[in-house]
Amino acid sequence: MAERDEESASTTKSAATVGTIHTMAHDDEAVTQVLAPVLGRIDGASGSLQAVIVTPDAETALAFSRAAMTSGDVRLLPATSEGRALRLLRAGGVPAIAGPATVLVGLLRQSALKLGGIRVVVLAWADEILAAEQGEALETLLAEVPK
């Protein structure tokens, strides 16, 4: 009986640390559906970056930003280029960011992207991210996300 309780506790503990993987279609409706629970996890009073959405390109980052604008109060910064995103991140108050892995790693290397308060990471169309040869940048970024 004690072994069964230990096994059950172990299973529950490991299940709590497992992330959720969603497969999404390539359309604006899918972006909105994925974005709603992500934005729901953000604590507006925190003031720190809490969500990172890795996209295959800048256009997809803009699509996520547009969807965030229409679906709620949370500001989602589209990191379409390092320079622009760097200025906006340094101004503060960015709870969510979306952009290609290469741009996000550039911001990380410049100490502009602080991942200490991250609650959720979304890989939007991981197959396209890898096809765009961003695999190394994605590995670097995910290695910096606190466990």
PDB file of C-alpha atoms in Angstrom:
ATOM      1  CA  MET A   1       0.000   0.000   0.000  1.00  0.00           C
ATOM      2  CA  ALA A   2       2.810   2.428   0.886  1.00  0.00           C
ATOM      3  CA  GLU A   3       4.505   1.679  -2.438  1.00  0.00           C
ATOM      4  CA  ARG A   4       1.306   2.524  -4.319  1.00  0.00           C
ATOM      5  CA  ASP A   5       0.985   5.876  -2.476  1.00  0.00           C
ATOM      6  CA  GLU A   6       4.633   6.710  -3.262  1.00  0.00           C
ATOM      7  CA  GLU A   7       4.130   5.817  -6.911  1.00  0.00           C
ATOM      8  CA  SER A   8       0.974   7.937  -7.092  1.00  0.00           C
ATOM      9  CA  ALA A   9       2.711  10.937  -5.499  1.00  0.00           C
ATOM     10  CA  SER A  10       5.622  10.579  -7.925  1.00  0.00           C
ATOM     11  CA  THR A  11       3.285  10.469 -10.914  1.00  0.00           C
ATOM     12  CA  THR A  12       1.377  13.534  -9.727  1.00  0.00           C
ATOM     13  CA  LYS A  13       4.578  15.471  -9.137  1.00  0.00           C
ATOM     14  CA  SER A  14       5.996  14.746 -12.597  1.00  0.00           C
ATOM     15  CA  ALA A  15       2.667  15.460 -14.292  1.00  0.00           C
ATOM     16  CA  ALA A  16       2.647  18.968 -12.818  1.00  0.00           C
ATOM     17  CA  THR A  17       5.956  19.796 -14.520  1.00  0.00           C
ATOM     18  CA  VAL A  18       4.969  18.637 -18.007  1.00  0.00           C
ATOM     19  CA  GLY A  19       4.075  21.364 -20.492  1.00  0.00           C
ATOM     20  CA  THR A  20       1.201  21.312 -22.928  1.00  0.00           C
ATOM     21  CA  ILE A  21       1.774  20.959 -26.639  1.00  0.00           C
ATOM     22  CA  HIS A  22      -0.835  22.233 -29.097  1.00  0.00           C
ATOM     23  CA  THR A  23      -0.786  21.752 -32.840  1.00  0.00           C
ATOM     24  CA  MET A  24      -2.272  24.689 -34.660  1.00  0.00           C
ATOM     25  CA  ALA A  25      -3.509  25.353 -38.166  1.00  0.00           C
ATOM     26  CA  HIS A  26      -1.966  28.101 -40.251  1.00  0.00           C
ATOM     27  CA  ASP A  27      -4.637  30.784 -39.981  1.00  0.00           C
ATOM     28  CA  ASP A  28      -5.622  33.809 -37.926  1.00  0.00           C
ATOM     29  CA  GLU A  29      -8.327  31.914 -36.037  1.00  0.00           C
ATOM     30  CA  ALA A  30      -5.726  29.432 -34.759  1.00  0.00           C
ATOM     31  CA  VAL A  31      -3.524  32.304 -33.589  1.00  0.00           C
ATOM     32  CA  THR A  32      -6.440  33.757 -31.611  1.00  0.00           C
ATOM     33  CA  GLN A  33      -7.313  30.363 -30.094  1.00  0.00           C
ATOM     34  CA  VAL A  34      -3.729  29.718 -28.947  1.00  0.00           C
ATOM     35  CA  LEU A  35      -3.235  33.257 -27.708  1.00  0.00           C
ATOM     36  CA  ALA A  36      -6.263  33.395 -25.384  1.00  0.00           C
ATOM     37  CA  PRO A  37      -4.959  30.933 -22.750  1.00  0.00           C
ATOM     38  CA  VAL A  38      -1.452  32.412 -23.011  1.00  0.00           C
ATOM     39  CA  LEU A  39      -2.700  35.910 -22.245  1.00  0.00           C
ATOM     40  CA  GLY A  40      -4.868  34.495 -19.481  1.00  0.00           C
ATOM     41  CA  ARG A  41      -1.745  33.325 -17.629  1.00  0.00           C
ATOM     42  CA  ILE A  42      -0.227  36.812 -17.507  1.00  0.00           C
ATOM     43  CA  ASP A  43      -0.334  38.760 -14.245  1.00  0.00           C
ATOM     44  CA  GLY A  44      -0.832  42.378 -15.283  1.00  0.00           C
ATOM     45  CA  ALA A  45       0.449  43.693 -11.948  1.00  0.00           C
ATOM     46  CA  SER A  46       3.786  41.914 -12.297  1.00  0.00           C
ATOM     47  CA  GLY A  47       5.421  44.339 -14.712  1.00  0.00           C
ATOM     48  CA  SER A  48       7.809  41.640 -15.951  1.00  0.00           C
ATOM     49  CA  LEU A  49       8.013  39.640 -19.156  1.00  0.00           C
ATOM     50  CA  GLN A  50       5.877  36.518 -18.675  1.00  0.00           C
ATOM     51  CA  ALA A  51       5.220  35.071 -22.132  1.00  0.00           C
ATOM     52  CA  VAL A  52       7.513  34.362 -25.063  1.00  0.00           C
ATOM     53  CA  ILE A  53       6.085  33.275 -28.394  1.00  0.00           C
ATOM     54  CA  VAL A  54       8.719  31.977 -30.798  1.00  0.00           C
ATOM     55  CA  THR A  55       7.623  32.435 -34.396  1.00  0.00           C
ATOM     56  CA  PRO A  56       9.174  31.381 -37.699  1.00  0.00           C
ATOM     57  CA  ASP A  57       9.315  34.990 -38.970  1.00  0.00           C
ATOM     58  CA  ALA A  58       8.493  38.634 -38.266  1.00  0.00           C
ATOM     59  CA  GLU A  59       5.155  38.459 -40.103  1.00  0.00           C
ATOM     60  CA  THR A  60       3.907  35.747 -37.756  1.00  0.00           C
ATOM     61  CA  ALA A  61       5.025  37.825 -34.768  1.00  0.00           C
ATOM     62  CA  LEU A  62       2.904  40.685 -36.128  1.00  0.00           C
ATOM     63  CA  ALA A  63      -0.086  38.347 -36.497  1.00  0.00           C
ATOM     64  CA  PHE A  64       0.191  37.395 -32.817  1.00  0.00           C
ATOM     65  CA  SER A  65       0.469  41.067 -31.845  1.00  0.00           C
ATOM     66  CA  ARG A  66      -2.637  41.987 -33.869  1.00  0.00           C
ATOM     67  CA  ALA A  67      -4.571  39.130 -32.266  1.00  0.00           C
ATOM     68  CA  ALA A  68      -3.499  40.290 -28.790  1.00  0.00           C
ATOM     69  CA  MET A  69      -4.674  43.827 -29.537  1.00  0.00           C
ATOM     70  CA  THR A  70      -8.139  42.630 -30.462  1.00  0.00           C
ATOM     71  CA  SER A  71      -8.518  40.064 -27.689  1.00  0.00           C
ATOM     72  CA  GLY A  72      -7.582  41.878 -24.510  1.00  0.00           C
ATOM     73  CA  ASP A  73      -5.659  44.275 -22.368  1.00  0.00           C
ATOM     74  CA  VAL A  74      -2.263  42.557 -22.595  1.00  0.00           C
ATOM     75  CA  ARG A  75       0.451  44.218 -24.620  1.00  0.00           C
ATOM     76  CA  LEU A  76       2.329  41.805 -26.867  1.00  0.00           C
ATOM     77  CA  LEU A  77       5.475  43.204 -28.442  1.00  0.00           C
ATOM     78  CA  PRO A  78       6.179  41.911 -31.957  1.00  0.00           C
ATOM     79  CA  ALA A  79       9.978  41.578 -32.150  1.00  0.00           C
ATOM     80  CA  THR A  80      10.298  42.176 -35.862  1.00  0.00           C
ATOM     81  CA  SER A  81      13.851  43.506 -35.543  1.00  0.00           C
ATOM     82  CA  GLU A  82      16.397  43.612 -32.745  1.00  0.00           C
ATOM     83  CA  GLY A  83      16.820  47.395 -32.721  1.00  0.00           C
ATOM     84  CA  ARG A  84      13.144  48.238 -32.443  1.00  0.00           C
ATOM     85  CA  ALA A  85      12.426  45.532 -29.878  1.00  0.00           C
ATOM     86  CA  LEU A  86      15.476  46.569 -27.848  1.00  0.00           C
ATOM     87  CA  ARG A  87      14.176  50.140 -27.502  1.00  0.00           C
ATOM     88  CA  LEU A  88      10.685  49.000 -26.525  1.00  0.00           C
ATOM     89  CA  LEU A  89      11.897  46.377 -24.032  1.00  0.00           C
ATOM     90  CA  ARG A  90      14.153  48.905 -22.313  1.00  0.00           C
ATOM     91  CA  ALA A  91      11.161  51.226 -21.934  1.00  0.00           C
ATOM     92  CA  GLY A  92       9.599  48.469 -19.801  1.00  0.00           C
ATOM     93  CA  GLY A  93       6.103  47.191 -19.213  1.00  0.00           C
ATOM     94  CA  VAL A  94       6.179  44.422 -21.825  1.00  0.00           C
ATOM     95  CA  PRO A  95       4.424  41.318 -20.453  1.00  0.00           C
ATOM     96  CA  ALA A  96       4.605  39.296 -23.696  1.00  0.00           C
ATOM     97  CA  ILE A  97       6.831  39.163 -26.755  1.00  0.00           C
ATOM     98  CA  ALA A  98       6.624  37.325 -30.068  1.00  0.00           C
ATOM     99  CA  GLY A  99       9.396  36.978 -32.597  1.00  0.00           C
ATOM    100  CA  PRO A 100      11.785  34.736 -34.472  1.00  0.00           C
ATOM    101  CA  ALA A 101      14.238  32.778 -32.311  1.00  0.00           C
ATOM    102  CA  THR A 102      17.206  34.580 -33.874  1.00  0.00           C
ATOM    103  CA  VAL A 103      15.843  38.013 -32.899  1.00  0.00           C
ATOM    104  CA  LEU A 104      14.914  36.847 -29.392  1.00  0.00           C
ATOM    105  CA  VAL A 105      18.397  35.382 -28.816  1.00  0.00           C
ATOM    106  CA  GLY A 106      19.930  38.656 -30.000  1.00  0.00           C
ATOM    107  CA  LEU A 107      17.859  40.480 -27.378  1.00  0.00           C
ATOM    108  CA  LEU A 108      18.884  37.913 -24.787  1.00  0.00           C
ATOM    109  CA  ARG A 109      22.570  38.443 -25.586  1.00  0.00           C
ATOM    110  CA  GLN A 110      22.118  42.194 -25.162  1.00  0.00           C
ATOM    111  CA  SER A 111      20.550  41.576 -21.728  1.00  0.00           C
ATOM    112  CA  ALA A 112      17.299  43.174 -22.881  1.00  0.00           C
ATOM    113  CA  LEU A 113      15.239  39.987 -22.684  1.00  0.00           C
ATOM    114  CA  LYS A 114      14.819  38.971 -19.035  1.00  0.00           C
ATOM    115  CA  LEU A 115      13.405  35.459 -18.747  1.00  0.00           C
ATOM    116  CA  GLY A 116      13.240  35.163 -14.953  1.00  0.00           C
ATOM    117  CA  GLY A 117       9.471  35.760 -14.767  1.00  0.00           C
ATOM    118  CA  ILE A 118       8.445  33.603 -17.732  1.00  0.00           C
ATOM    119  CA  ARG A 119       5.217  31.680 -17.187  1.00  0.00           C
ATOM    120  CA  VAL A 120       4.691  30.327 -20.710  1.00  0.00           C
ATOM    121  CA  VAL A 121       6.659  29.701 -23.898  1.00  0.00           C
ATOM    122  CA  VAL A 122       4.843  29.061 -27.179  1.00  0.00           C
ATOM    123  CA  LEU A 123       6.493  27.604 -30.268  1.00  0.00           C
ATOM    124  CA  ALA A 124       4.297  28.769 -33.131  1.00  0.00           C
ATOM    125  CA  TRP A 125       4.703  26.280 -35.945  1.00  0.00           C
ATOM    126  CA  ALA A 126       7.872  24.592 -34.682  1.00  0.00           C
ATOM    127  CA  ASP A 127       8.324  22.802 -38.000  1.00  0.00           C
ATOM    128  CA  GLU A 128       8.666  26.148 -39.777  1.00  0.00           C
ATOM    129  CA  ILE A 129      11.010  27.496 -37.094  1.00  0.00           C
ATOM    130  CA  LEU A 130      13.309  24.532 -37.673  1.00  0.00           C
ATOM    131  CA  ALA A 131      12.932  24.762 -41.469  1.00  0.00           C
ATOM    132  CA  ALA A 132      14.045  28.400 -41.262  1.00  0.00           C
ATOM    133  CA  GLU A 133      17.308  27.132 -39.726  1.00  0.00           C
ATOM    134  CA  GLN A 134      16.567  28.684 -36.348  1.00  0.00           C
ATOM    135  CA  GLY A 135      17.129  25.423 -34.461  1.00  0.00           C
ATOM    136  CA  GLU A 136      20.349  26.551 -32.799  1.00  0.00           C
ATOM    137  CA  ALA A 137      18.827  29.868 -31.737  1.00  0.00           C
ATOM    138  CA  LEU A 138      15.770  28.031 -30.409  1.00  0.00           C
ATOM    139  CA  GLU A 139      17.980  25.722 -28.326  1.00  0.00           C
ATOM    140  CA  THR A 140      19.860  28.720 -26.925  1.00  0.00           C
ATOM    141  CA  LEU A 141      16.634  30.512 -26.023  1.00  0.00           C
ATOM    142  CA  LEU A 142      15.007  27.495 -24.376  1.00  0.00           C
ATOM    143  CA  ALA A 143      18.168  26.777 -22.387  1.00  0.00           C
ATOM    144  CA  GLU A 144      17.830  30.210 -20.753  1.00  0.00           C
ATOM    145  CA  VAL A 145      14.190  29.765 -19.698  1.00  0.00           C
ATOM    146  CA  PRO A 146      14.014  28.935 -15.974  1.00  0.00           C
ATOM    147  CA  LYS A 147      12.775  25.445 -15.222  1.00  0.00           C
TER     148      LYS A 147
END
